[in-house]
Short mmCIF file of C-alpha atoms and ligand atoms in Angstrom, two decimals:
data_model
loop_
_atom_site.label_atom_id
_atom_site.label_comp_id
_atom_site.label_asym_id
_atom_site.label_seq_id
_atom_site.Cartn_x
_atom_site.Cartn_y
_atom_site.Cartn_z
CA UNK A 1453 99.82 99.31 88.91
CA UNK A 1454 99.56 99.74 85.15
CA UNK A 1455 95.95 100.23 84.13
CA UNK A 1456 94.91 99.29 80.61
CA UNK A 1457 91.47 99.43 79.15
CA UNK A 1458 89.88 97.23 76.52
CA UNK A 1459 86.41 97.62 75.10
CA UNK A 1460 85.62 93.98 74.34
CA UNK A 1461 86.01 90.60 75.97
CA UNK A 1462 89.56 89.30 75.69
CA UNK A 1463 92.82 89.42 77.60
CA UNK A 1464 96.44 90.42 77.27
CA UNK A 1465 97.29 89.13 80.76
CA UNK A 1466 96.08 85.54 80.32
CA UNK A 1467 93.63 85.67 83.23
CA UNK A 1468 90.12 87.09 83.02
CA UNK A 1469 88.31 87.59 86.28
CA UNK A 1470 84.54 88.15 86.42
CA UNK A 1471 83.11 89.17 89.81
CA UNK A 1472 79.62 87.71 90.21
CA UNK A 1473 76.94 88.83 92.64
CA UNK A 1474 74.47 86.14 93.64
CA UNK A 1475 71.48 87.89 92.09
CA UNK A 1476 68.95 85.92 90.07
CA UNK A 1477 70.62 83.34 87.87
CA UNK A 1478 73.35 85.62 86.39
CA UNK A 1479 72.44 83.93 83.14
CA UNK A 1480 74.34 86.35 80.89
CA UNK A 1481 77.58 85.53 82.64
CA UNK A 1482 76.92 81.78 82.37
CA UNK A 1483 76.16 82.19 78.67
CA UNK A 1484 79.38 84.12 78.16
CA UNK A 1485 81.44 81.47 79.95
CA UNK A 1486 79.68 78.70 78.00
CA UNK A 1487 80.37 80.40 74.68
CA UNK A 1488 84.05 80.92 75.50
CA UNK A 1489 84.76 77.49 77.02
CA UNK A 1490 82.44 75.26 75.03
CA UNK A 1491 80.98 73.87 78.26
CA UNK A 1492 77.25 73.58 78.79
CA UNK A 1493 75.30 76.14 80.86
CA UNK A 1494 74.18 73.46 83.28
CA UNK A 1495 77.72 72.25 83.92
CA UNK A 1496 78.87 75.78 84.72
CA UNK A 1497 75.82 76.27 86.93
CA UNK A 1498 76.80 73.19 88.91
CA UNK A 1499 80.35 74.45 89.29
CA UNK A 1500 79.54 77.92 90.54
CA UNK A 1501 76.82 79.39 92.75
CA UNK A 1502 78.12 82.92 93.33
CA UNK A 1503 78.63 82.57 97.08
CA UNK A 1504 80.95 85.00 98.86
CA UNK A 1505 84.62 84.16 98.11
CA UNK A 1506 83.64 81.18 95.92
CA UNK A 1507 85.74 80.71 92.81
CA UNK A 1508 85.44 78.60 89.67
CA UNK A 1509 88.27 78.43 87.18
CA UNK A 1510 87.96 77.58 83.48
CA UNK A 1511 90.19 77.64 80.40
CA UNK A 1512 89.32 79.15 77.06
CA UNK A 1513 91.08 79.42 73.71
CA UNK A 1514 91.72 82.62 71.81
CA UNK A 1515 93.33 81.62 68.52
CA UNK A 1516 96.26 79.44 69.47
CA UNK A 1517 96.49 80.78 73.05
CA UNK A 1518 94.88 79.28 76.12
CA UNK A 1519 93.74 81.67 78.84
CA UNK A 1520 92.18 81.35 82.25
CA UNK A 1521 88.68 82.54 83.08
CA UNK A 1522 87.82 82.85 86.76
CA UNK A 1523 84.42 83.52 88.26
CA UNK A 1524 84.65 85.15 91.68
CA UNK A 1525 81.56 84.98 93.91
CA UNK A 1526 80.55 88.07 95.89
CA UNK A 1527 77.47 86.62 97.61
CA UNK A 1528 74.05 88.23 97.81
CA UNK A 1529 73.73 92.03 97.65
CA UNK A 1530 77.44 92.63 97.94
CA UNK A 1531 78.57 95.96 99.33
CA UNK A 1532 82.04 97.44 99.37
CA UNK A 1533 83.13 95.16 102.20
CA UNK A 1534 82.09 91.94 100.48
CA UNK A 1535 83.77 93.01 97.25
CA UNK A 1536 86.96 93.79 99.12
CA UNK A 1537 86.81 90.55 101.12
CA UNK A 1538 86.37 88.29 98.11
CA UNK A 1539 89.33 89.84 96.27
CA UNK A 1540 91.51 89.84 99.35
CA UNK A 1541 90.71 86.22 100.00
CA UNK A 1542 91.33 85.22 96.38
CA UNK A 1543 94.81 86.75 96.40
CA UNK A 1544 95.56 85.43 99.90
CA UNK A 1545 94.72 81.87 98.86
CA UNK A 1546 96.76 82.14 95.66
CA UNK A 1547 99.60 84.37 96.76
CA UNK A 1548 102.31 81.88 95.79
CA UNK A 1549 101.10 81.74 92.19
CA UNK A 1550 99.47 85.08 91.63
CA UNK A 1551 100.10 86.30 88.04
CA UNK A 1552 101.88 89.52 86.98
CA UNK A 1553 98.62 90.89 85.68
CA UNK A 1554 94.93 90.19 85.47
CA UNK A 1555 92.05 91.29 83.31
CA UNK A 1556 89.07 92.43 85.32
CA UNK A 1557 85.78 92.22 83.45
CA UNK A 1558 83.69 95.15 84.63
CA UNK A 1559 81.55 94.93 81.51
CA UNK A 1560 80.03 91.52 82.19
CA UNK A 1561 80.09 91.63 85.99
CA UNK A 1562 76.55 91.99 87.35
CA UNK A 1563 77.34 94.26 90.32
CA UNK A 1564 76.36 97.41 88.46
CA UNK A 1565 78.81 99.69 90.29
CA UNK A 1566 82.05 99.63 88.30
CA UNK A 1567 83.96 102.34 90.21
CA UNK A 1568 83.06 100.95 93.60
CA UNK A 1569 83.82 97.41 92.46
CA UNK A 1570 87.16 98.49 91.02
CA UNK A 1571 88.26 100.38 94.11
CA UNK A 1572 87.23 97.52 96.39
CA UNK A 1573 88.92 94.97 94.13
CA UNK A 1574 92.21 96.86 94.18
CA UNK A 1575 91.99 97.46 97.93
CA UNK A 1576 91.41 93.73 98.46
CA UNK A 1577 94.12 92.64 96.03
CA UNK A 1578 96.77 94.86 97.60
CA UNK A 1579 95.93 93.53 101.08
CA UNK A 1580 95.83 89.94 99.81
CA UNK A 1581 99.48 89.01 100.49
CA UNK A 1582 99.31 90.49 104.00
CA UNK A 1583 100.73 88.08 106.52
CA UNK A 1584 100.84 88.37 110.30
CA UNK A 1585 104.05 86.33 110.49
CA UNK A 1586 106.25 89.41 110.23
CA UNK A 1587 108.61 88.24 112.95
CA UNK A 1588 109.19 84.75 111.56
CA UNK A 1589 112.84 84.56 110.49
CA UNK A 1590 112.17 83.13 107.03
CA UNK A 1591 109.62 85.77 106.07
CA UNK A 1592 111.94 88.71 105.80
CA UNK A 1593 109.44 91.16 107.22
CA UNK A 1594 106.56 90.62 104.74
CA UNK A 1595 106.76 94.17 103.37
CA UNK A 1596 104.12 96.05 101.37
CA UNK A 1597 104.49 94.53 97.89
CA UNK A 1598 105.45 96.65 94.90
CA UNK A 1599 102.68 96.79 92.31
CA UNK A 1600 104.52 98.90 89.73
CA UNK A 1601 105.02 96.04 87.31
CA UNK A 1602 101.53 94.65 87.73
CA UNK A 1603 99.08 95.12 84.86
CA UNK A 1604 95.44 95.59 85.63
CA UNK A 1605 93.51 95.34 82.40
CA UNK A 1606 89.89 96.41 82.54
CA UNK A 1607 87.17 95.27 80.18
CA UNK A 1608 84.65 98.06 79.92
CA UNK A 1609 82.86 99.24 76.78
CA UNK A 1610 82.44 102.76 75.44
CA UNK A 1611 84.48 104.70 78.01
CA UNK A 1612 85.28 108.35 77.41
CA UNK A 1613 88.57 109.95 78.43
CA UNK A 1614 86.95 111.32 81.58
CA UNK A 1615 85.63 107.94 82.58
CA UNK A 1616 89.03 106.36 81.97
CA UNK A 1617 90.50 108.92 84.31
CA UNK A 1618 87.93 108.10 86.95
CA UNK A 1619 88.70 104.40 86.61
CA UNK A 1620 92.40 105.12 87.10
CA UNK A 1621 91.56 107.33 90.06
CA UNK A 1622 89.56 104.48 91.64
CA UNK A 1623 92.56 102.16 91.23
CA UNK A 1624 94.87 104.72 92.79
CA UNK A 1625 92.58 105.35 95.73
CA UNK A 1626 92.09 101.62 96.36
CA UNK A 1627 95.86 101.13 96.38
CA UNK A 1628 96.70 104.14 98.55
CA UNK A 1629 94.15 103.21 101.19
CA UNK A 1630 95.26 99.58 101.16
CA UNK A 1631 98.91 100.56 101.61
CA UNK A 1632 97.98 102.73 104.58
CA UNK A 1633 95.88 99.89 106.04
CA UNK A 1634 98.74 97.43 105.54
CA UNK A 1635 101.19 99.56 107.50
CA UNK A 1636 98.64 100.21 110.24
CA UNK A 1637 97.86 96.51 110.53
CA UNK A 1638 101.61 95.96 110.94
CA UNK A 1639 101.72 98.51 113.74
CA UNK A 1640 98.65 97.16 115.54
CA UNK A 1641 99.83 93.56 115.20
CA UNK A 1642 103.34 94.41 116.39
CA UNK A 1643 104.04 93.34 119.97
CA UNK A 1644 104.55 96.07 122.55
CA UNK A 1645 108.29 95.45 122.79
CA UNK A 1646 108.63 96.36 119.10
CA UNK A 1647 106.53 99.52 119.21
CA UNK A 1648 107.16 101.84 122.13
CA UNK A 1649 105.60 105.33 121.69
CA UNK A 1650 108.87 106.50 120.06
CA UNK A 1651 108.31 103.93 117.31
CA UNK A 1652 104.90 105.35 116.45
CA UNK A 1653 106.48 108.81 116.42
CA UNK A 1654 109.25 107.63 114.10
CA UNK A 1655 106.69 106.13 111.74
CA UNK A 1656 104.79 109.42 111.60
CA UNK A 1657 107.95 111.47 110.98
CA UNK A 1658 108.99 109.19 108.15
CA UNK A 1659 105.52 109.12 106.57
CA UNK A 1660 105.25 112.90 106.80
CA UNK A 1661 108.64 113.31 105.17
CA UNK A 1662 107.71 110.95 102.34
CA UNK A 1663 104.26 112.30 101.65
CA UNK A 1664 104.59 115.97 102.45
CA UNK A 1665 102.88 116.68 105.76
CA UNK A 1666 104.29 118.21 108.94
CA UNK A 1667 104.98 116.14 112.02
CA UNK A 1668 105.98 117.49 115.41
CA UNK A 1669 106.67 115.09 118.25
CA UNK A 1670 106.43 116.49 121.79
CA UNK A 1671 108.59 114.60 124.26
CA UNK A 1672 108.35 114.31 128.03
CA UNK A 1673 110.06 117.59 128.92
CA UNK A 1674 107.89 119.59 126.54
CA UNK A 1675 104.79 117.73 127.66
CA UNK A 1676 105.57 118.73 131.24
CA UNK A 1677 105.93 122.37 130.20
CA UNK A 1678 102.70 122.20 128.23
CA UNK A 1679 100.85 120.73 131.20
CA UNK A 1680 99.87 117.41 129.63
CA UNK A 1681 99.38 116.01 133.12
CA UNK A 1682 96.85 113.30 132.33
CA UNK A 1683 99.04 111.77 129.61
CA UNK A 1684 102.04 111.93 131.94
CA UNK A 1685 100.04 110.37 134.82
CA UNK A 1686 99.22 107.33 132.68
CA UNK A 1687 102.84 107.06 131.63
CA UNK A 1688 104.29 107.00 135.16
CA UNK A 1689 104.57 103.22 135.33
CA UNK A 1690 106.32 102.83 131.99
CA UNK A 1691 110.02 102.62 131.15
CA UNK A 1692 109.31 104.42 127.84
CA UNK A 1693 108.50 108.13 128.01
CA UNK A 1694 105.24 109.32 126.44
CA UNK A 1695 104.91 111.28 123.20
CA UNK A 1696 102.32 113.55 121.70
CA UNK A 1697 102.46 113.20 117.93
CA UNK A 1698 101.01 116.20 116.08
CA UNK A 1699 100.58 115.75 112.34
CA UNK A 1700 99.35 118.51 110.06
CA UNK A 1701 98.48 118.35 106.39
CA UNK A 1702 97.53 121.42 104.38
CA UNK A 1703 96.28 121.12 100.81
CA UNK A 1704 97.76 123.19 97.98
CA UNK A 1705 94.60 125.26 97.44
CA UNK A 1706 92.17 126.77 99.94
CA UNK A 1707 90.94 124.00 102.23
CA UNK A 1708 87.20 123.35 102.19
CA UNK A 1709 87.30 122.62 105.92
CA UNK A 1710 89.50 121.93 108.90
CA UNK A 1711 89.28 118.54 110.61
CA UNK A 1712 90.91 117.46 113.87
CA UNK A 1713 91.51 113.74 114.42
CA UNK A 1714 92.61 112.22 117.71
CA UNK A 1715 93.58 108.57 118.17
CA UNK A 1716 94.27 106.59 121.34
CA UNK A 1717 97.85 105.35 121.22
CA UNK A 1718 98.26 103.05 124.21
CA UNK A 1719 101.00 100.72 123.00
CA UNK A 1720 100.18 98.23 125.74
CA UNK A 1721 97.48 98.30 128.38
CA UNK A 1722 98.25 96.19 131.44
CA UNK A 1723 95.55 98.09 133.29
CA UNK A 1724 98.19 99.68 135.51
CA UNK A 1725 97.80 98.99 139.24
CA UNK A 1726 94.14 98.14 138.52
CA UNK A 1727 95.75 95.20 136.75
CA UNK A 1728 93.93 93.28 134.04
CA UNK A 1729 93.55 89.48 134.26
CA UNK A 1730 96.34 87.76 132.31
CA UNK A 1731 94.26 85.43 130.09
CA UNK A 1732 93.84 87.75 127.13
CA UNK A 1733 96.20 90.47 128.20
CA UNK A 1734 98.45 89.89 125.18
CA UNK A 1735 95.71 91.34 122.98
CA UNK A 1736 96.23 94.68 124.69
CA UNK A 1737 99.05 95.37 122.25
CA UNK A 1738 96.16 96.46 120.01
CA UNK A 1739 95.22 99.36 122.30
CA UNK A 1740 96.65 101.83 119.78
CA UNK A 1741 94.08 100.93 117.10
CA UNK A 1742 92.65 104.45 117.24
CA UNK A 1743 96.10 105.94 116.69
CA UNK A 1744 96.57 103.62 113.74
CA UNK A 1745 93.31 104.78 112.14
CA UNK A 1746 94.38 108.41 112.50
CA UNK A 1747 97.95 107.86 111.25
CA UNK A 1748 96.75 105.77 108.30
CA UNK A 1749 94.18 108.41 107.38
CA UNK A 1750 96.84 111.15 107.56
CA UNK A 1751 99.06 109.32 105.12
CA UNK A 1752 96.25 108.36 102.76
CA UNK A 1753 94.67 111.83 102.81
CA UNK A 1754 97.94 113.54 102.00
CA UNK A 1755 98.78 111.07 99.23
CA UNK A 1756 95.30 111.60 97.78
CA UNK A 1757 95.77 115.36 98.21
CA UNK A 1758 92.31 115.80 99.68
CA UNK A 1759 91.27 119.48 99.88
CA UNK A 1760 91.06 119.54 103.67
CA UNK A 1761 93.25 121.00 106.38
CA UNK A 1762 93.91 118.01 108.57
CA UNK A 1763 95.29 117.86 112.09
CA UNK A 1764 96.02 114.41 113.49
CA UNK A 1765 97.01 114.06 117.12
CA UNK A 1766 98.15 110.87 118.81
CA UNK A 1767 98.90 110.76 122.53
CA UNK A 1768 100.98 107.66 123.05
CA UNK A 1769 102.18 105.74 126.09
CA UNK A 1770 102.25 102.32 127.64
CA UNK A 1771 99.99 101.71 130.67
CA UNK A 1772 102.26 99.72 132.96
CA UNK A 1773 102.89 98.70 136.54
CA UNK A 1774 105.68 100.17 138.63
CA UNK A 1775 106.38 101.73 142.00
CA UNK A 1776 105.89 105.06 140.25
CA UNK A 1777 102.54 104.15 138.75
CA UNK A 1778 99.54 106.36 139.33
CA UNK A 1779 97.40 104.77 142.05
CA UNK A 1780 93.65 104.36 142.31
CA UNK A 1781 92.35 107.37 144.18
CA UNK A 1782 95.10 109.72 142.96
CA UNK A 1783 93.99 113.16 141.83
CA UNK A 1784 95.76 114.40 138.71
CA UNK A 1785 95.71 117.57 136.64
CA UNK A 1786 95.18 117.81 132.90
CA UNK A 1787 95.99 120.03 129.92
CA UNK A 1788 92.54 121.61 130.27
CA UNK A 1789 93.30 122.66 133.85
CA UNK A 1790 90.53 120.45 135.18
CA UNK A 1791 91.32 117.93 137.93
CA UNK A 1792 90.57 114.21 137.65
CA UNK A 1793 90.16 111.57 140.33
CA UNK A 1794 91.64 108.35 139.00
CA UNK A 1795 89.38 105.66 140.45
CA UNK A 1796 90.60 102.99 138.07
CA UNK A 1797 94.00 103.09 136.37
CA UNK A 1798 92.61 100.78 133.68
CA UNK A 1799 90.38 103.60 132.44
CA UNK A 1800 93.53 105.19 130.99
CA UNK A 1801 92.45 105.79 127.40
CA UNK A 1802 90.03 108.54 128.36
CA UNK A 1803 92.78 110.26 130.36
CA UNK A 1804 95.21 110.61 127.49
CA UNK A 1805 92.37 111.49 125.11
CA UNK A 1806 91.18 114.21 127.48
CA UNK A 1807 94.53 115.96 127.06
CA UNK A 1808 94.73 115.43 123.31
CA UNK A 1809 91.11 116.45 122.59
CA UNK A 1810 91.50 119.55 124.71
CA UNK A 1811 94.75 120.38 122.94
CA UNK A 1812 93.18 120.17 119.48
CA UNK A 1813 89.99 122.01 120.47
CA UNK A 1814 91.93 124.88 122.06
CA UNK A 1815 94.79 125.28 119.60
CA UNK A 1816 93.18 124.50 116.24
CA UNK A 1817 89.41 125.12 116.50
CA UNK A 1818 88.63 122.58 113.75
CA UNK A 1819 85.23 122.45 112.02
CA UNK A 1820 84.98 118.79 113.04
CA UNK A 1821 86.65 117.10 115.98
CA UNK A 1822 86.74 113.30 115.76
CA UNK A 1823 88.38 110.75 118.01
CA UNK A 1824 88.85 107.02 117.66
CA UNK A 1825 89.80 104.74 120.52
CA UNK A 1826 89.77 101.13 121.64
CA UNK A 1827 88.14 102.55 124.74
CA UNK A 1828 85.81 100.12 126.52
CA UNK A 1829 84.96 96.46 126.97
CA UNK A 1830 81.44 97.77 127.51
CA UNK A 1831 81.24 98.78 123.86
CA UNK A 1832 82.20 95.22 122.85
CA UNK A 1833 79.49 93.80 125.10
CA UNK A 1834 76.97 96.22 123.57
CA UNK A 1835 77.72 95.91 119.84
CA UNK A 1836 79.98 92.88 119.58
CA UNK A 1837 82.47 92.91 116.75
CA UNK A 1838 80.13 94.06 113.99
CA UNK A 1839 80.06 97.80 114.63
CA UNK A 1840 81.95 100.46 116.50
CA UNK A 1841 80.15 102.71 118.97
CA UNK A 1842 79.35 106.23 117.78
CA UNK A 1843 78.83 109.12 120.18
CA UNK A 1844 78.26 112.69 119.08
CA UNK A 1845 76.88 116.04 120.16
CA UNK A 1846 75.99 116.83 116.54
CA UNK A 1847 73.23 114.88 114.81
CA UNK A 1848 74.24 115.83 111.27
CA UNK A 1849 77.81 114.69 111.90
CA UNK A 1850 76.59 111.43 113.47
CA UNK A 1851 74.37 110.79 110.45
CA UNK A 1852 77.23 111.39 108.02
CA UNK A 1853 79.52 109.01 109.91
CA UNK A 1854 76.78 106.40 110.22
CA UNK A 1855 76.11 106.52 106.48
CA UNK A 1856 79.77 106.29 105.55
CA UNK A 1857 80.06 103.32 107.90
CA UNK A 1858 77.23 101.56 106.11
CA UNK A 1859 78.75 102.31 102.69
CA UNK A 1860 82.26 101.19 103.54
CA UNK A 1861 81.27 98.25 105.75
CA UNK A 1862 83.21 99.86 108.64
CA UNK A 1863 79.96 100.18 110.53
CA UNK A 1864 79.17 102.51 113.40
CA UNK A 1865 76.11 102.49 115.62
CA UNK A 1866 75.10 105.52 117.61
CA UNK A 1867 74.54 105.42 121.36
CA UNK A 1868 73.11 108.32 123.38
CA UNK A 1869 75.10 110.76 125.47
CA UNK A 1870 72.24 112.33 127.43
CA UNK A 1871 73.07 114.63 130.32
CA UNK A 1872 71.60 112.05 132.72
CA UNK A 1873 74.76 109.97 132.36
CA UNK A 1874 77.03 112.83 133.38
CA UNK A 1875 76.25 112.76 137.09
CA UNK A 1876 77.69 109.25 137.34
CA UNK A 1877 81.07 110.79 136.57
CA UNK A 1878 80.91 113.39 139.34
CA UNK A 1879 83.72 113.13 141.88
CA UNK A 1880 83.57 114.09 145.55
CA UNK A 1881 87.12 115.37 145.51
CA UNK A 1882 87.96 116.52 141.96
CA UNK A 1883 86.23 118.05 138.91
CA UNK A 1884 85.44 114.62 137.46
CA UNK A 1885 86.36 110.99 138.06
CA UNK A 1886 87.51 108.54 135.41
CA UNK A 1887 85.15 105.71 136.34
CA UNK A 1888 81.40 105.75 136.58
CA UNK A 1889 79.66 105.04 139.90
CA UNK A 1890 77.52 102.52 138.06
CA UNK A 1891 78.75 99.42 136.22
CA UNK A 1892 76.09 100.01 133.54
CA UNK A 1893 76.54 101.81 130.20
CA UNK A 1894 80.33 101.98 130.47
CA UNK A 1895 80.87 103.00 126.84
CA UNK A 1896 78.49 105.93 127.29
CA UNK A 1897 79.96 107.19 130.56
CA UNK A 1898 83.41 107.00 128.94
CA UNK A 1899 82.11 109.20 126.13
CA UNK A 1900 80.66 111.62 128.70
CA UNK A 1901 84.11 111.84 130.28
CA UNK A 1902 85.65 112.79 126.93
CA UNK A 1903 82.92 115.35 126.27
CA UNK A 1904 83.96 117.13 129.47
CA UNK A 1905 87.26 118.09 127.76
CA UNK A 1906 86.21 119.23 124.26
CA UNK A 1907 85.67 122.88 125.22
CA UNK A 1908 82.03 122.62 124.10
CA UNK A 1909 83.12 121.98 120.52
CA UNK A 1910 79.88 121.96 118.48
CA UNK A 1911 80.75 119.09 116.11
CA UNK A 1912 82.53 116.34 117.99
CA UNK A 1913 82.22 112.60 117.45
CA UNK A 1914 83.82 109.81 119.43
CA UNK A 1915 84.16 106.33 117.94
CA UNK A 1916 84.75 103.43 120.33
CA UNK A 1917 86.43 100.83 118.14
CA UNK A 1918 87.38 98.33 120.87
CA UNK A 1919 85.33 95.57 119.19
CA UNK A 1920 86.31 96.21 115.58
CA UNK A 1921 89.99 97.20 115.49
CA UNK A 1922 91.26 93.75 116.31
CA UNK A 1923 89.44 90.51 115.59
CA UNK A 1924 89.13 87.03 114.19
CA UNK A 1925 89.86 86.56 110.53
CA UNK A 1926 90.72 83.88 108.01
CA UNK A 1927 94.23 85.36 107.82
CA UNK A 1928 95.45 84.36 111.29
CA UNK A 1929 94.62 81.85 114.02
CA UNK A 1930 94.70 84.43 116.81
CA UNK A 1931 92.96 87.75 116.63
CA UNK A 1932 94.66 90.31 114.42
CA UNK A 1933 94.39 93.88 113.18
CA UNK A 1934 91.57 94.83 110.81
CA UNK A 1935 92.74 98.26 109.67
CA UNK A 1936 89.38 99.64 110.81
CA UNK A 1937 88.94 103.39 110.48
CA UNK A 1938 91.38 104.30 107.72
CA UNK A 1939 88.84 104.00 104.93
CA UNK A 1940 86.05 105.42 107.08
CA UNK A 1941 88.06 108.56 107.81
CA UNK A 1942 89.23 109.02 104.22
CA UNK A 1943 85.62 108.80 102.98
CA UNK A 1944 84.58 111.26 105.66
CA UNK A 1945 87.30 113.70 104.65
CA UNK A 1946 86.22 113.40 101.01
CA UNK A 1947 82.56 113.97 101.73
CA UNK A 1948 82.02 116.11 104.80
N1 BES B 2334 91.80 99.21 126.34
C1 BES B 2334 90.73 98.91 127.21
C2 BES B 2334 89.43 98.60 126.47
C3 BES B 2334 89.43 97.34 125.67
C4 BES B 2334 89.01 96.15 126.25
C5 BES B 2334 89.80 97.34 124.35
C6 BES B 2334 89.01 94.98 125.50
C7 BES B 2334 89.80 96.18 123.59
C8 BES B 2334 89.39 95.00 124.18
C9 BES B 2334 90.48 100.10 128.12
O1 BES B 2334 91.59 100.85 128.46
C10 BES B 2334 89.93 99.56 129.39
O2 BES B 2334 90.65 98.90 130.09
N2 BES B 2334 88.68 99.82 129.67
C11 BES B 2334 88.05 99.38 130.85
C12 BES B 2334 87.35 100.57 131.44
C13 BES B 2334 86.87 100.34 132.84
C14 BES B 2334 88.02 100.22 133.80
C15 BES B 2334 86.01 101.52 133.20
C16 BES B 2334 87.05 98.30 130.47
O3 BES B 2334 86.38 98.44 129.44
O4 BES B 2334 86.98 97.31 131.17
MN1 MN B 2335 92.58 100.09 130.18
ZN1 ZN B 2336 93.14 100.80 127.15
#
């Protein structure tokens, strides 16, 4: 994206876009449009109310040239999410005729947060052409578009060199995050037969090669030697062997901290022998949404060269049905050495996470240990699709994640993990069982299970993203991937 800056109203691209928050009467913007177009204030007021995603398009003359002037509504009190949504929707609706450049008027926009607006606008624009029809023959894969030849002209008065740099940085960040989200949405939307665990591993290897971070993929034989027994137990019913993808990014200078990220990478969850009902089973291709968040954050963080030492670990397998499948009641081992009674083979996410969390805690001792997983239906029943569940043994960490969620619109809501819940996970025959004795508070007892394997790490947070990774949108008729977690993690890595 070529970024150009102009101090006064005008355009070299032929299209001026003014984002408008629905605050007061945004009279200054109306006056500006009236003076440029020759229309009356009241006519413009009738045409445009500032609602989220609303647009009004006008023409104006500059000498002999006619240009377009578009008002883009952001709704009331727009945050990052609303800004992103309105830009994404604008591009989506106009993708066939989207110009080779636009002029974004940050000077006259009434949002009052130019860097945030700019980053959100670019993030939204880059995601705009995203299409879920990747496997339609005529679409040729719907690849991440090239933006090299696109001109983004910014109207903003009195900027210093430093501020210009910051504006360019905001554009770059918006684009890098969007490109990571795009690829992760592709992976989450892909059907299970197009993304066995080896496919996730291949993506990581390629991304690491391109963007300069290390990727090591542990295959079945190595996993057996390492003692990854819980991951292997979940994999027993699958024709595809499991993988443990270990990604590591080190910054050029001294890292300010070390962060371990773990993401659930179940490429399809049939439930195993505790088989799921078939009605919505096809959505279980999205059961690697946590892995996608972690892999997207790895790529974005390394491209942004964040000053953190980052370890991303994805245990990946299908959860399938076979004569070899793990059976309800089986007792299995784990990387930690602890034994697990598998009451329900559909509670498989916590099993593979137990191994991966324990692996990161023991071998890397990160300052922060975070995991993301589409872990429980219980979390969806608790919070719906408007927030992920947040579980942590560290209040400061929980607060940071909560605040970043509110800022980015990728919201998290904390639930307790009091000791009282632990006893429901006690097994008569093994160290712990994978299903609570009570049908209540399933998201919390799942978190308690994970906590059992973190080696008492003092700053761990688990995010249950079952309700937010995959959902309804204007971009597809069926549910589809949201990209949830990539931006949240990048902001966390920048701030924490
Ligand atoms: N992958 C599911 C959780 C899920 C459900 C994600 C719906 C997205 C949408 C997970 O592996 C699972 O099956 N959880 C069970 C746990 C139960 C057996 C304790 C659940 O939530 O029903
Ligand atoms: Mn399951
Ligand atoms: Zn699952």
